[in-house]
CSV table of C-alpha atoms in Angstrom, one decimal:
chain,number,residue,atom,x,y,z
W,51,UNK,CA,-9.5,21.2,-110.2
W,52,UNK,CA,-10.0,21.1,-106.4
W,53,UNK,CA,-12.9,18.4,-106.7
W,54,UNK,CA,-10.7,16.1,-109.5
W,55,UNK,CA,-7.6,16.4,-107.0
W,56,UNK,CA,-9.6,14.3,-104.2
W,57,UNK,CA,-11.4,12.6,-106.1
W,58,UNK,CA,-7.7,11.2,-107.8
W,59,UNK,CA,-6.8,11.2,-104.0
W,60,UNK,CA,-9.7,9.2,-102.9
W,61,UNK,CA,-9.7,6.2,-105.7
W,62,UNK,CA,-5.7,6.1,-104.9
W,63,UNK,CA,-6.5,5.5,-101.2
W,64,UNK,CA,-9.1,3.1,-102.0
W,65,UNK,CA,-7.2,0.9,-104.8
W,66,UNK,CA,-4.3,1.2,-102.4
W,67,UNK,CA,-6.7,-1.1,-99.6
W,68,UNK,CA,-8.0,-2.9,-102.0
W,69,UNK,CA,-4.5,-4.2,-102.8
W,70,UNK,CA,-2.9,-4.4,-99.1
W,71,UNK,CA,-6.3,-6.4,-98.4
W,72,UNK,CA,-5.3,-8.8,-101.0
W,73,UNK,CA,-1.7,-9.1,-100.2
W,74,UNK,CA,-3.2,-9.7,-96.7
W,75,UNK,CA,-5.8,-12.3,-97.8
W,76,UNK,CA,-2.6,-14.2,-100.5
W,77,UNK,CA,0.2,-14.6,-98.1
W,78,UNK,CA,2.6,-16.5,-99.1
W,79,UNK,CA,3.6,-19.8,-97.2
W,80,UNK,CA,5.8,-22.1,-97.8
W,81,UNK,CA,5.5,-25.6,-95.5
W,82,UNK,CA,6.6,-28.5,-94.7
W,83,UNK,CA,4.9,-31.1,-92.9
W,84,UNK,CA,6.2,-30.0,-89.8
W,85,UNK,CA,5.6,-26.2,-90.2
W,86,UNK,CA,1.9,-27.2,-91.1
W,87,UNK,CA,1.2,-29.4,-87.9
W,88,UNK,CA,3.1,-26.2,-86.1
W,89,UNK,CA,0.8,-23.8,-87.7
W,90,UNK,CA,-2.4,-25.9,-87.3
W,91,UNK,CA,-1.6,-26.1,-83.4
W,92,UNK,CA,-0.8,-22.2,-83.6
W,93,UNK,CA,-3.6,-21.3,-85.6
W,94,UNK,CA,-6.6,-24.3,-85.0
W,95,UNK,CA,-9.8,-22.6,-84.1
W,96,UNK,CA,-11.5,-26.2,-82.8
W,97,UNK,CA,-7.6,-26.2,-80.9
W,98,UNK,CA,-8.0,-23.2,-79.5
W,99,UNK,CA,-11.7,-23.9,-77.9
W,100,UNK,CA,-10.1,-26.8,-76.5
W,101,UNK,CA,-7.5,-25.2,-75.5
W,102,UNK,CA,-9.8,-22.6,-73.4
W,103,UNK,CA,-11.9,-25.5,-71.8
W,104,UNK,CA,-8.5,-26.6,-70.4
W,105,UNK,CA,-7.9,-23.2,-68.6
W,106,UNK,CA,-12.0,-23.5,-67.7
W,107,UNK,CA,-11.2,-26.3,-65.9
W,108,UNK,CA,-7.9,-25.0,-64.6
W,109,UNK,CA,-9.7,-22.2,-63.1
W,110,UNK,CA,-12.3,-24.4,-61.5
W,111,UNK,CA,-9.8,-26.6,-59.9
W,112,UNK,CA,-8.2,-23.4,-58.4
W,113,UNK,CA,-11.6,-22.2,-57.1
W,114,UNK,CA,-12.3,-25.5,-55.6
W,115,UNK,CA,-9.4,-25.7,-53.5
W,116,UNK,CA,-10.7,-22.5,-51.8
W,117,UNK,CA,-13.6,-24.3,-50.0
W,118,UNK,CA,-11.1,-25.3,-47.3
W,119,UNK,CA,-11.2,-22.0,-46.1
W,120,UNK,CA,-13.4,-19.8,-44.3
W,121,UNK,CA,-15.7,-17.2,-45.4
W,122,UNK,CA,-16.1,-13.6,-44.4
W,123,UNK,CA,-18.6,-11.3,-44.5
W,124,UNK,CA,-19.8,-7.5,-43.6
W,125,UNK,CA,-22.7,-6.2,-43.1
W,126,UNK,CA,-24.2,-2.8,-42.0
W,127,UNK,CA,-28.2,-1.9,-41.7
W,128,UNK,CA,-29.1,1.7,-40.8
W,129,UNK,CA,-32.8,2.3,-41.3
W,130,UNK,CA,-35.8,4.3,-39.5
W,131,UNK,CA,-38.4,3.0,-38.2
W,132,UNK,CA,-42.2,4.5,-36.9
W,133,UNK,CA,-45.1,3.6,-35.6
W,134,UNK,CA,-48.8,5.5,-34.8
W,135,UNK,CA,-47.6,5.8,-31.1
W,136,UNK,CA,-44.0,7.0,-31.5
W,137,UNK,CA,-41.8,9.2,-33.5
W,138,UNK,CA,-39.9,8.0,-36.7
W,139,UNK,CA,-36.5,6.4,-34.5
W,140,UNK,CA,-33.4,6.1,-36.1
W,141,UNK,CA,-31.0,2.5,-35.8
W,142,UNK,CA,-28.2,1.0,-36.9
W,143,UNK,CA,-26.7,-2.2,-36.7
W,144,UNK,CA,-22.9,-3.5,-37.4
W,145,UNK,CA,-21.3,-6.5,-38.2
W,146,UNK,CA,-18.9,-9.0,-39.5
W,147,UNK,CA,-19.5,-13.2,-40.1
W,148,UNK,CA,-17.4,-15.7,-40.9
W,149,UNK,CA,-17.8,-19.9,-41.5
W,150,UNK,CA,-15.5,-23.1,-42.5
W,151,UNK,CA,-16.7,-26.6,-43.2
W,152,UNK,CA,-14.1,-28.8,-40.4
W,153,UNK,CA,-15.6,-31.8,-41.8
W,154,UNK,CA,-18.0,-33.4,-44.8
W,155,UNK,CA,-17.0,-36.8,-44.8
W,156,UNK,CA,-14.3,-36.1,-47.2
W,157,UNK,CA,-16.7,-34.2,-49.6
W,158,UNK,CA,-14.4,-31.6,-50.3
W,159,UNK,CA,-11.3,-33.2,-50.5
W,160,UNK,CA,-13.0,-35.8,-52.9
W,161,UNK,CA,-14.5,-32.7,-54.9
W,162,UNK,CA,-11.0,-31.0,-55.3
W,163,UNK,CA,-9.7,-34.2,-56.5
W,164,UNK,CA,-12.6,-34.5,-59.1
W,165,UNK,CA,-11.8,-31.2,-60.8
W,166,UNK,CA,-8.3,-32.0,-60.8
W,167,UNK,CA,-9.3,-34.9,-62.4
W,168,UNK,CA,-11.8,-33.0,-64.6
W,169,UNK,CA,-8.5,-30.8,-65.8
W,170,UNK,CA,-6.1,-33.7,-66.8
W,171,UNK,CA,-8.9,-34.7,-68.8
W,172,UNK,CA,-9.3,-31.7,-70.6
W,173,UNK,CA,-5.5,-32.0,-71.5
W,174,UNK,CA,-6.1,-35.4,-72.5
W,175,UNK,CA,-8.8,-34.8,-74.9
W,176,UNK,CA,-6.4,-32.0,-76.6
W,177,UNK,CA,-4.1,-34.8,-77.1
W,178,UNK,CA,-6.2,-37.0,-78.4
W,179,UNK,CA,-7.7,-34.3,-80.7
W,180,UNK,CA,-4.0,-33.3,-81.6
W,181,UNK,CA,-3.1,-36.7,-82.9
W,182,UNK,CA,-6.5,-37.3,-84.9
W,183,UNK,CA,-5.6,-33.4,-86.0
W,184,UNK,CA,-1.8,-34.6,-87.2
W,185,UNK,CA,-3.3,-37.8,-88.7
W,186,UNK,CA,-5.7,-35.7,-91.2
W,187,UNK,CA,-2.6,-33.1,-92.2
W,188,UNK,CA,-0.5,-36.0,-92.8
W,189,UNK,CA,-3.3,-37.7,-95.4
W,190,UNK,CA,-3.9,-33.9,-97.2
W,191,UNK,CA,-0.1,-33.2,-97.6
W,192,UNK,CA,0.9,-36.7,-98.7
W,193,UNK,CA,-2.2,-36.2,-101.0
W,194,UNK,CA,-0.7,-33.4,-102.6
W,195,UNK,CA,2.5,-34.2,-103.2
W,196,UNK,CA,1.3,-37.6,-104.6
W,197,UNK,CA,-1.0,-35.7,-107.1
W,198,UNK,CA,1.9,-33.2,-107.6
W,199,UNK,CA,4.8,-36.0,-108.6
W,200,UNK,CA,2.2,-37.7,-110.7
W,201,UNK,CA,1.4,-34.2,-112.8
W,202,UNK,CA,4.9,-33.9,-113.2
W,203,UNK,CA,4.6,-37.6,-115.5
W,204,UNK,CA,1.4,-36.5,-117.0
W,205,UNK,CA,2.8,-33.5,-117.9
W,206,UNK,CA,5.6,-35.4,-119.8
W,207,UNK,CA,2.9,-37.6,-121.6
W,208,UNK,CA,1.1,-34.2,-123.1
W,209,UNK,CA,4.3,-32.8,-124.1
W,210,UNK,CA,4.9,-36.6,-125.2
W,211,UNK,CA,1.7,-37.3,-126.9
W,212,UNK,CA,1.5,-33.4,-128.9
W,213,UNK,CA,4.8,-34.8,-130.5
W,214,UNK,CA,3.6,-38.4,-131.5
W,215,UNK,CA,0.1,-36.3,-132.8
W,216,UNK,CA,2.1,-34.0,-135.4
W,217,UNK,CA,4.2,-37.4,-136.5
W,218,UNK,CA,1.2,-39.3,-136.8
W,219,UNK,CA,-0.6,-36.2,-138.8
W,220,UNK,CA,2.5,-36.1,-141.1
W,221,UNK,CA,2.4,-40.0,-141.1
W,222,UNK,CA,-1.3,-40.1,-142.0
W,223,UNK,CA,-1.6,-37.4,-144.8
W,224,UNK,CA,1.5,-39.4,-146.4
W,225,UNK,CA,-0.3,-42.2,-146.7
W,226,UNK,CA,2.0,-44.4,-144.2
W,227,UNK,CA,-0.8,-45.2,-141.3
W,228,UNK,CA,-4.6,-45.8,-141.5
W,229,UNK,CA,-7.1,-42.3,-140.5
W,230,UNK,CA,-8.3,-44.3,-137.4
W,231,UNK,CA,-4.4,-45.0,-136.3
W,232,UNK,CA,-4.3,-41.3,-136.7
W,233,UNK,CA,-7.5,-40.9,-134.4
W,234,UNK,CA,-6.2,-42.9,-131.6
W,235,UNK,CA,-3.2,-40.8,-131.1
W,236,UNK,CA,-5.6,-37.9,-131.4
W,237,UNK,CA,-7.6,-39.3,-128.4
W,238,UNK,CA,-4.6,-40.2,-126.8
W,239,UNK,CA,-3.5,-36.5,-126.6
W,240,UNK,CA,-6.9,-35.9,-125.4
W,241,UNK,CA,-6.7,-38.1,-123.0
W,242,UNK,CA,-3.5,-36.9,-121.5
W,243,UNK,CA,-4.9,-33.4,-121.6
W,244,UNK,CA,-7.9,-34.0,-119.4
W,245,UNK,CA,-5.6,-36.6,-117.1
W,246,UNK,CA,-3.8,-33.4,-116.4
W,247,UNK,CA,-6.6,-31.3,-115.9
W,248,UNK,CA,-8.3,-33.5,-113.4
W,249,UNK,CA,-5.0,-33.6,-111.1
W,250,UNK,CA,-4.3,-30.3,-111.4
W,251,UNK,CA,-8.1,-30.4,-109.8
W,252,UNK,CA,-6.9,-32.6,-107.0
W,253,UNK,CA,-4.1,-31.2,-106.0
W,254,UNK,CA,-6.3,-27.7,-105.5
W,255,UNK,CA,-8.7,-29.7,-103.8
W,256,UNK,CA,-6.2,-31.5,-101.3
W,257,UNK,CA,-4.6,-28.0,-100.5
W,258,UNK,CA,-8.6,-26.9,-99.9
W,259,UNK,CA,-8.4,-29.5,-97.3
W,260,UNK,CA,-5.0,-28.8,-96.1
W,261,UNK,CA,-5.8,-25.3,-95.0
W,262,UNK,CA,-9.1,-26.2,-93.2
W,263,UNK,CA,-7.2,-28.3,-90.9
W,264,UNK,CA,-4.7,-25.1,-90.7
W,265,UNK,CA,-7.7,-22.8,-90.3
W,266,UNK,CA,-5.8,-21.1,-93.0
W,267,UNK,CA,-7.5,-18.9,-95.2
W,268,UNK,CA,-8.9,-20.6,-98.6
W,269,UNK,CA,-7.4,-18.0,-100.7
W,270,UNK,CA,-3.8,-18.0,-99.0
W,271,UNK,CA,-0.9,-19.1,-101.3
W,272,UNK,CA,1.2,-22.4,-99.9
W,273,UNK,CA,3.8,-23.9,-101.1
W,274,UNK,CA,4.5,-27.6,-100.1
W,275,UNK,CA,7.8,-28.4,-99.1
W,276,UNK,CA,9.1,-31.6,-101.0
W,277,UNK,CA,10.8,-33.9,-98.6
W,278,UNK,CA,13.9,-35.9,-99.0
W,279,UNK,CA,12.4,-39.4,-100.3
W,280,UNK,CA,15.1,-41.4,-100.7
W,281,UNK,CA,15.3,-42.6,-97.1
W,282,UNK,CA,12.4,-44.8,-98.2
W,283,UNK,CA,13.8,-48.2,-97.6
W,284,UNK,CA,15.1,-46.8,-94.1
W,285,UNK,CA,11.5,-46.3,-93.2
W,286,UNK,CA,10.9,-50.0,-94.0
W,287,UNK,CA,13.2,-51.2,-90.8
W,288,UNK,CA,10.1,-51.7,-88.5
W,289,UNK,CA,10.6,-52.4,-84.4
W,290,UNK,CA,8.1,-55.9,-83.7
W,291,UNK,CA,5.1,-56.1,-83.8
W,292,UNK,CA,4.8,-56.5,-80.2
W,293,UNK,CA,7.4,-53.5,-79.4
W,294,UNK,CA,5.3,-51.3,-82.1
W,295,UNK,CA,1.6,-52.0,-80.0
W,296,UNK,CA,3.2,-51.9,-76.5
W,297,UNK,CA,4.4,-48.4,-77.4
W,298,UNK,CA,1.3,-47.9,-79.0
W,299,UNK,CA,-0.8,-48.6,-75.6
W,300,UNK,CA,1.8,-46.9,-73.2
W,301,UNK,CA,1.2,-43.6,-75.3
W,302,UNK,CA,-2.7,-43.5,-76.6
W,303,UNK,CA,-4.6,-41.1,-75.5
W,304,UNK,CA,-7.4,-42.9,-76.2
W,305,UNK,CA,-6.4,-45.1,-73.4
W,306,UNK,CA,-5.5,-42.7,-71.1
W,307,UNK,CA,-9.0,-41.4,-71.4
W,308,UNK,CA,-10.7,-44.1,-70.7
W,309,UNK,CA,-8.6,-44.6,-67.4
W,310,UNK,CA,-9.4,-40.8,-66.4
W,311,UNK,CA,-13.4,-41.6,-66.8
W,312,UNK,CA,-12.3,-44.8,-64.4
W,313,UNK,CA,-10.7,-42.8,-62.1
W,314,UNK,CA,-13.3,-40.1,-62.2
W,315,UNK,CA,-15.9,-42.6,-61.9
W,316,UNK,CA,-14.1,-44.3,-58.9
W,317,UNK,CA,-13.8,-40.6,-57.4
W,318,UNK,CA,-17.3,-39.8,-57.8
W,319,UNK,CA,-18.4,-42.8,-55.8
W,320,UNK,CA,-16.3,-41.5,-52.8
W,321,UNK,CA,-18.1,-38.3,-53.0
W,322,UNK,CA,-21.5,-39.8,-53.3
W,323,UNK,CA,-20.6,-41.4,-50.1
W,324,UNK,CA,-19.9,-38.2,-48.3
W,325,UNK,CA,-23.5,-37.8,-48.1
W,326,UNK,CA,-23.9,-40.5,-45.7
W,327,UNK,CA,-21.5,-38.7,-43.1
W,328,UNK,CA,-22.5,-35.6,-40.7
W,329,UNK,CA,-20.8,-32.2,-41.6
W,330,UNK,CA,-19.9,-30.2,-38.8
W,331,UNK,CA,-18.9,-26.6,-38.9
W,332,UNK,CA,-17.6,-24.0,-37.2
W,333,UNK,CA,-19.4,-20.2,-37.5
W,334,UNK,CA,-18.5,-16.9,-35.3
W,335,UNK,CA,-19.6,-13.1,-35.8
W,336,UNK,CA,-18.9,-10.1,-34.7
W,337,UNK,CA,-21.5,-7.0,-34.4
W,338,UNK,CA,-22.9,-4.0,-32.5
W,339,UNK,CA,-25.6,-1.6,-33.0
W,340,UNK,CA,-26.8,1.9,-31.7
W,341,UNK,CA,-29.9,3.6,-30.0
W,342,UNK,CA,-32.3,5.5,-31.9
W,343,UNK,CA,-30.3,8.6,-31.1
W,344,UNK,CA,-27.0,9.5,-31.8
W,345,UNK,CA,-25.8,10.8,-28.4
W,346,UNK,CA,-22.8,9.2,-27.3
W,347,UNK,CA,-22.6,6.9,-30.9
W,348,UNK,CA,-19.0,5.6,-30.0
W,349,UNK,CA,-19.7,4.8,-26.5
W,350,UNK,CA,-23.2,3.1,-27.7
W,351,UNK,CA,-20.8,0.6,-29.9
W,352,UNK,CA,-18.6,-0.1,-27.2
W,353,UNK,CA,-21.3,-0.9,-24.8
W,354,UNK,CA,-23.2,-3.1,-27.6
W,355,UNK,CA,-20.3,-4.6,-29.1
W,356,UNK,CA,-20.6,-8.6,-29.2
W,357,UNK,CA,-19.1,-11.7,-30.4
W,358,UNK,CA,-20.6,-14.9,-31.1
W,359,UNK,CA,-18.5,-19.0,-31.7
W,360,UNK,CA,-20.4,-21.8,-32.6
W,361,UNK,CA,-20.6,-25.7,-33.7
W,362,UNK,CA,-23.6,-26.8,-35.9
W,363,UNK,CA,-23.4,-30.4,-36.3
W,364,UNK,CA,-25.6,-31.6,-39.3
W,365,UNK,CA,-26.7,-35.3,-39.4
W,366,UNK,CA,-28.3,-36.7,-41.8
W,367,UNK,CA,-30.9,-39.9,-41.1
W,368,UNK,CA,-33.5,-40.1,-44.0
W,369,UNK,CA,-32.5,-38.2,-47.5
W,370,UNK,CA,-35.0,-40.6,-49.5
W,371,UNK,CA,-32.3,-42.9,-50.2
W,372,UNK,CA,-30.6,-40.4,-52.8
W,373,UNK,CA,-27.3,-40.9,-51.4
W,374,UNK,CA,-27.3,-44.5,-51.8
W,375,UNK,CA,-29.0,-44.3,-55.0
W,376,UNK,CA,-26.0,-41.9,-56.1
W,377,UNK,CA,-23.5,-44.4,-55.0
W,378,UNK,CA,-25.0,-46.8,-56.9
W,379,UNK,CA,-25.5,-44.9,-60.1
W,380,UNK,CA,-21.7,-44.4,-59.8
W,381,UNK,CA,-20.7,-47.9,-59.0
W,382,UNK,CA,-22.6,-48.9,-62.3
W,383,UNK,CA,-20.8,-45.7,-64.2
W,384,UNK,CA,-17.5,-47.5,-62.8
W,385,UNK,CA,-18.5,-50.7,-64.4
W,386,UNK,CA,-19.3,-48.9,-67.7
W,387,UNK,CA,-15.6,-46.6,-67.7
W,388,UNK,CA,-13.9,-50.4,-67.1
W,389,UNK,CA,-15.9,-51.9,-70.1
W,390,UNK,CA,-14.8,-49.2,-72.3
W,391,UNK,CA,-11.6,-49.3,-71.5
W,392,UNK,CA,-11.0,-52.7,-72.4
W,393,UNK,CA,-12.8,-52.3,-75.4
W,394,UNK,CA,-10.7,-49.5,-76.0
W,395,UNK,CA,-7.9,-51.6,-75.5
W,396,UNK,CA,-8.8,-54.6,-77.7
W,397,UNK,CA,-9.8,-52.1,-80.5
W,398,UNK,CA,-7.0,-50.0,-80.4
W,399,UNK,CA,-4.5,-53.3,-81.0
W,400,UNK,CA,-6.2,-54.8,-83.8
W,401,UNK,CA,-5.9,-50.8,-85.9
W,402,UNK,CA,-2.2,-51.1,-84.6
W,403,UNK,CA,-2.1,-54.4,-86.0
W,404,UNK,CA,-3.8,-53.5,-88.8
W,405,UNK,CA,-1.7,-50.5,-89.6
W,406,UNK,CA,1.4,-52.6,-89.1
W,407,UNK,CA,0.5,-55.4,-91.2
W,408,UNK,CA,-0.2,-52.4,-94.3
W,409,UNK,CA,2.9,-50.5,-93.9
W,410,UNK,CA,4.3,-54.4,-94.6
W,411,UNK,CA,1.9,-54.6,-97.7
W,412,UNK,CA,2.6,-51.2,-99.1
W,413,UNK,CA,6.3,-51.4,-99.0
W,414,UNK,CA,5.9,-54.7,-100.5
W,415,UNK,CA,3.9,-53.3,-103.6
W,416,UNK,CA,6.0,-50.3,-103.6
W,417,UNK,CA,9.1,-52.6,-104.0
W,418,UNK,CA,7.2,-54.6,-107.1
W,419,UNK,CA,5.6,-51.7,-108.5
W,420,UNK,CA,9.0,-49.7,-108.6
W,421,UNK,CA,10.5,-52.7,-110.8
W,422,UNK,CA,7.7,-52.9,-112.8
W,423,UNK,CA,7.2,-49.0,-113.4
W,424,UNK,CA,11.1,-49.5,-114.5
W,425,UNK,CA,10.6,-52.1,-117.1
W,426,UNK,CA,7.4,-50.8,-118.3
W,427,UNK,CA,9.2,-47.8,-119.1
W,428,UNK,CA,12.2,-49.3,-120.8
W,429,UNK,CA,9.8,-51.4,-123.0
W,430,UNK,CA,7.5,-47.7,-123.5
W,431,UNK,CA,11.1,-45.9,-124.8
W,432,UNK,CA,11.9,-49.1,-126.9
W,433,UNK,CA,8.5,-49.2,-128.8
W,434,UNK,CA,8.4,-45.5,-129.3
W,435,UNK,CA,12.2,-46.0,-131.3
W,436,UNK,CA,10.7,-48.7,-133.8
W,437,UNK,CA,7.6,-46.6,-133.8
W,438,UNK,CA,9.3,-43.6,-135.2
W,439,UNK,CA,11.2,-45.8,-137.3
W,440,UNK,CA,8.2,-47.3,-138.7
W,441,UNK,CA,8.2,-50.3,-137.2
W,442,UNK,CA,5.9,-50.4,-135.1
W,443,UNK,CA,1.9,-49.8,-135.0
W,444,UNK,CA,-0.1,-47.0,-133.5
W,445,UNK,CA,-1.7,-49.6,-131.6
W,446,UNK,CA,1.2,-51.4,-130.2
W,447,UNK,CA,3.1,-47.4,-129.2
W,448,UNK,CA,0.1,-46.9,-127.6
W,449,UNK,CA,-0.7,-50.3,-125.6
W,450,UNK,CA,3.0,-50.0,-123.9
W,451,UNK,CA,2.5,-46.1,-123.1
W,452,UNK,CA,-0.8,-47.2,-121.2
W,453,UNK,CA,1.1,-50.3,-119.8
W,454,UNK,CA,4.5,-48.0,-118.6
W,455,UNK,CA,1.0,-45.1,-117.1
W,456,UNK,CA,-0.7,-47.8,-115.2
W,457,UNK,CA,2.7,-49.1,-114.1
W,458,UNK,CA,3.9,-45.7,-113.0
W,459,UNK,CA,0.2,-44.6,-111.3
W,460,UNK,CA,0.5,-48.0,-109.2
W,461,UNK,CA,3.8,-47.2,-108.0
W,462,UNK,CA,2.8,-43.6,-107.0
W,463,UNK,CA,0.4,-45.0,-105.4
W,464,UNK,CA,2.1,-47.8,-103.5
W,465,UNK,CA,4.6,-45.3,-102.5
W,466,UNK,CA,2.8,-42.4,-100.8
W,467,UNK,CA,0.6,-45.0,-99.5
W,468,UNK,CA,3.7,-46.1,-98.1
W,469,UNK,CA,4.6,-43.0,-96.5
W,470,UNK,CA,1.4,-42.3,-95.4
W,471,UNK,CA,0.8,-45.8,-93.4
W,472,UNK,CA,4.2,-45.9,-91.7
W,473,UNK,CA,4.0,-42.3,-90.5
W,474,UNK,CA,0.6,-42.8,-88.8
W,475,UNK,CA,2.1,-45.7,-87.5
W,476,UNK,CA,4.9,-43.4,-85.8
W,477,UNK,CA,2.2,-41.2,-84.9
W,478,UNK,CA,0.1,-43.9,-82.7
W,479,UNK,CA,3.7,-45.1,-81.4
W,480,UNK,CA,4.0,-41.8,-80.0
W,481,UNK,CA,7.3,-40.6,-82.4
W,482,UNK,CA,7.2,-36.8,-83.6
W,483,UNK,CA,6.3,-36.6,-87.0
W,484,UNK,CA,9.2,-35.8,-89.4
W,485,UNK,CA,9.3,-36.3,-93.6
């Protein structure tokens, strides 16, 4: 009885973490775009590296600005020491050391500049990375909720299609339509059926994609958050074209990279150029020692006690011409961070004006597309009433359904692609990202 007591005991305990690990592994979430870019910023693992190599550099920047000042050092030596002719003697010797740098021909000023330049860098590159990051959760989420509006229709036309299958069954065994009018509604329910399926697939594998770019785990539960879309023709009231890429350019990070490698660059050929210029210094030390005995030990230190100042003045006359082939190596790295950046530039204005020019497009087609989607629909309703009436063919129900389908599928389209093109827009104007 003992034995079936823990082994009831143990198999409860175990179900019991079996169960809190999977209530652990499907949370529940429920997100809108804005709690997923919050999350993904929270939660990124690539984020967080980058994150670290901004406090990497942050700490070498801190370290750097050190080298102004002087060192310090202790030392003690005691040790014994023989020889055939003498007696092991014991001796000791004491001290403390101490240098600064007064000058390097601006080397370390130049060199604190550099890793200061090195850290707004790093912060640069997490921007960049961030807006690249909110660009990719934009596409997966508007990807899902255009799959999801688009089940909700082909649900309809399975529920839609089961109905016109039984009529046309009934229809068929009565005599009143042909066996292959009969088989194109069957198809047509089969069709709807796997038109379902393979959305339901794509919404699964949007939110896949979704939760990689949350660093979310694959098996977590999230609900997306439908966002008021009836602002759409708001979004359509665009600033200029010029406004929109000035904007565009005052924000990138992009750009503002390629200026830090310029100024970087420009920086590095200032410290090449230290090496050109003598570095003087300035050392001291203090020490003392003792005899081989230890009689009198304090007094010995007194009496030995000494103190030492001095200048070394290094100047440099032949290095092998590395100096001036470093300041040449930078000049030419200059030259290179300039070309970039106004390629940079020119590239990053035609995708603005690119990107402009298709939120124009896509609100046009989602204007047509909406009309059309309308009529189609009318026209679908009105041929299913003379169908069920018997006056109309299985052929003719079935051209306007697929006519009111491709309609509908094209507006879906037009519209998310809508959404999709004038937020990144906002995002490369530098707005925050609302929907």
């Amino acid at each position: 009885m003992k034995q079936l007591f823990i082994c009831f005991f143990f198999l409860f305990s175990f179900s019991h973490n079996i169960v809190a690990q999977e209530d652990t592994i499907r949370a529940d979430y429920r997100f809108s775009l804005e709690d997923c870019i919050t999350y993904a910023f929270a939660n990124g693992y690539e984020r967080q590296s980058m994150k670290l190599s901004e406090q990497s550099a942050k700490e070498i920047y801190d370290l750097s600005k050190y080298l102004r000042y002087p060192n310090l050092s202790a030392s003690l030596n005691e040790g014994v020491s023989h020889s055939n002719g003498n007696s092991a003697n014991w001796n000791g010797t004491y001290g403390l050391n101490s240098s600064v740098t007064l000058y390097q021909g601006g080397a370390i000023s130049n060199s604190i500049e550099q890793n200061k330049l090195q850290v707004d860098r790093a912060m640069l590159q997490t921007q960049q990375y961030d807006q690249n990051l909110v660009v990719q959760i934009l596409q997966a989420f508007l990807s899902v909720l255009g799959n999801q509006e688009l089940l909700k229709y082909q649900e309809a036309v399975v529920t839609t299609s089961a109905e016109q299958l039984l009529q046309g069954e009934a229809r068929w065994k009565a005599g009143s339509i042909l066996e292959s009018d009969y088989l194109l509604l069957n198809a047509q329910d089969a069709s709807a059926k796997s038109n379902v399926v393979n959305t339901q697939i794509a919404i699964v594998n949007s939110l896949l994609s979704l939760k990689s770019l949350l660093s979310m785990n694959p098996l977590a539960n999230i609900e997306i958050v439908y966002p008021n879309d009836q602002q759409i023709d708001e979004l359509a009231l665009l600033p200029s074209q010029e406004i929109a890429l000035q904007r565009c350019l005052d924000t990138s990070p992009t750009l503002k990279l390629s200026q830090s490698s310029i100024d970087i660059a420009n920086n590095s050929i200032q410290l090449a150029k230290s090496g050109y210029y003598p570095v003087l210094s300035l050392s001291g030390s203090l020490g003392t020692n003792h005899a081989p005995d230890y009689t009198n030990f304090g007094t010995q230190l007194s009496d030995n006690f000494n103190q030492r100042v001095g200048l070394t003045l290094s100047i440099p006359i032949f290095d092998n011409f590395r100096t001036k082939s470093q300041v040449i190596q930078n000049k030419i790295a200059l030259e290179q961070a300039q070309i970039s950046k106004n390629e940079q530039h020119l590239s990053l204005s035609q995708m603005l004006i690119q990107e402009y020019q298709n939120v124009i497009s896509f609100y046009t087609q989602y204007r047509a597309n909406n009309v059309s989607q309308d009529a189609y629909y009318k026209t679908y309703i009105a041929y299913r009433a003379k169908f069920d009436a018997g006056a109309a063919t299985v052929v003719d129900l079935l051209q306007q359904q697929n006519n009111y389908l491709n309609a509908l599928n094209g507006f879906i389209q037009s519209k998310y692609g809508f959404l999709l093109n004038r937020k990144i827009l906002d995002i490369y104007m530098g707005e925050n990202i609302k929907l």
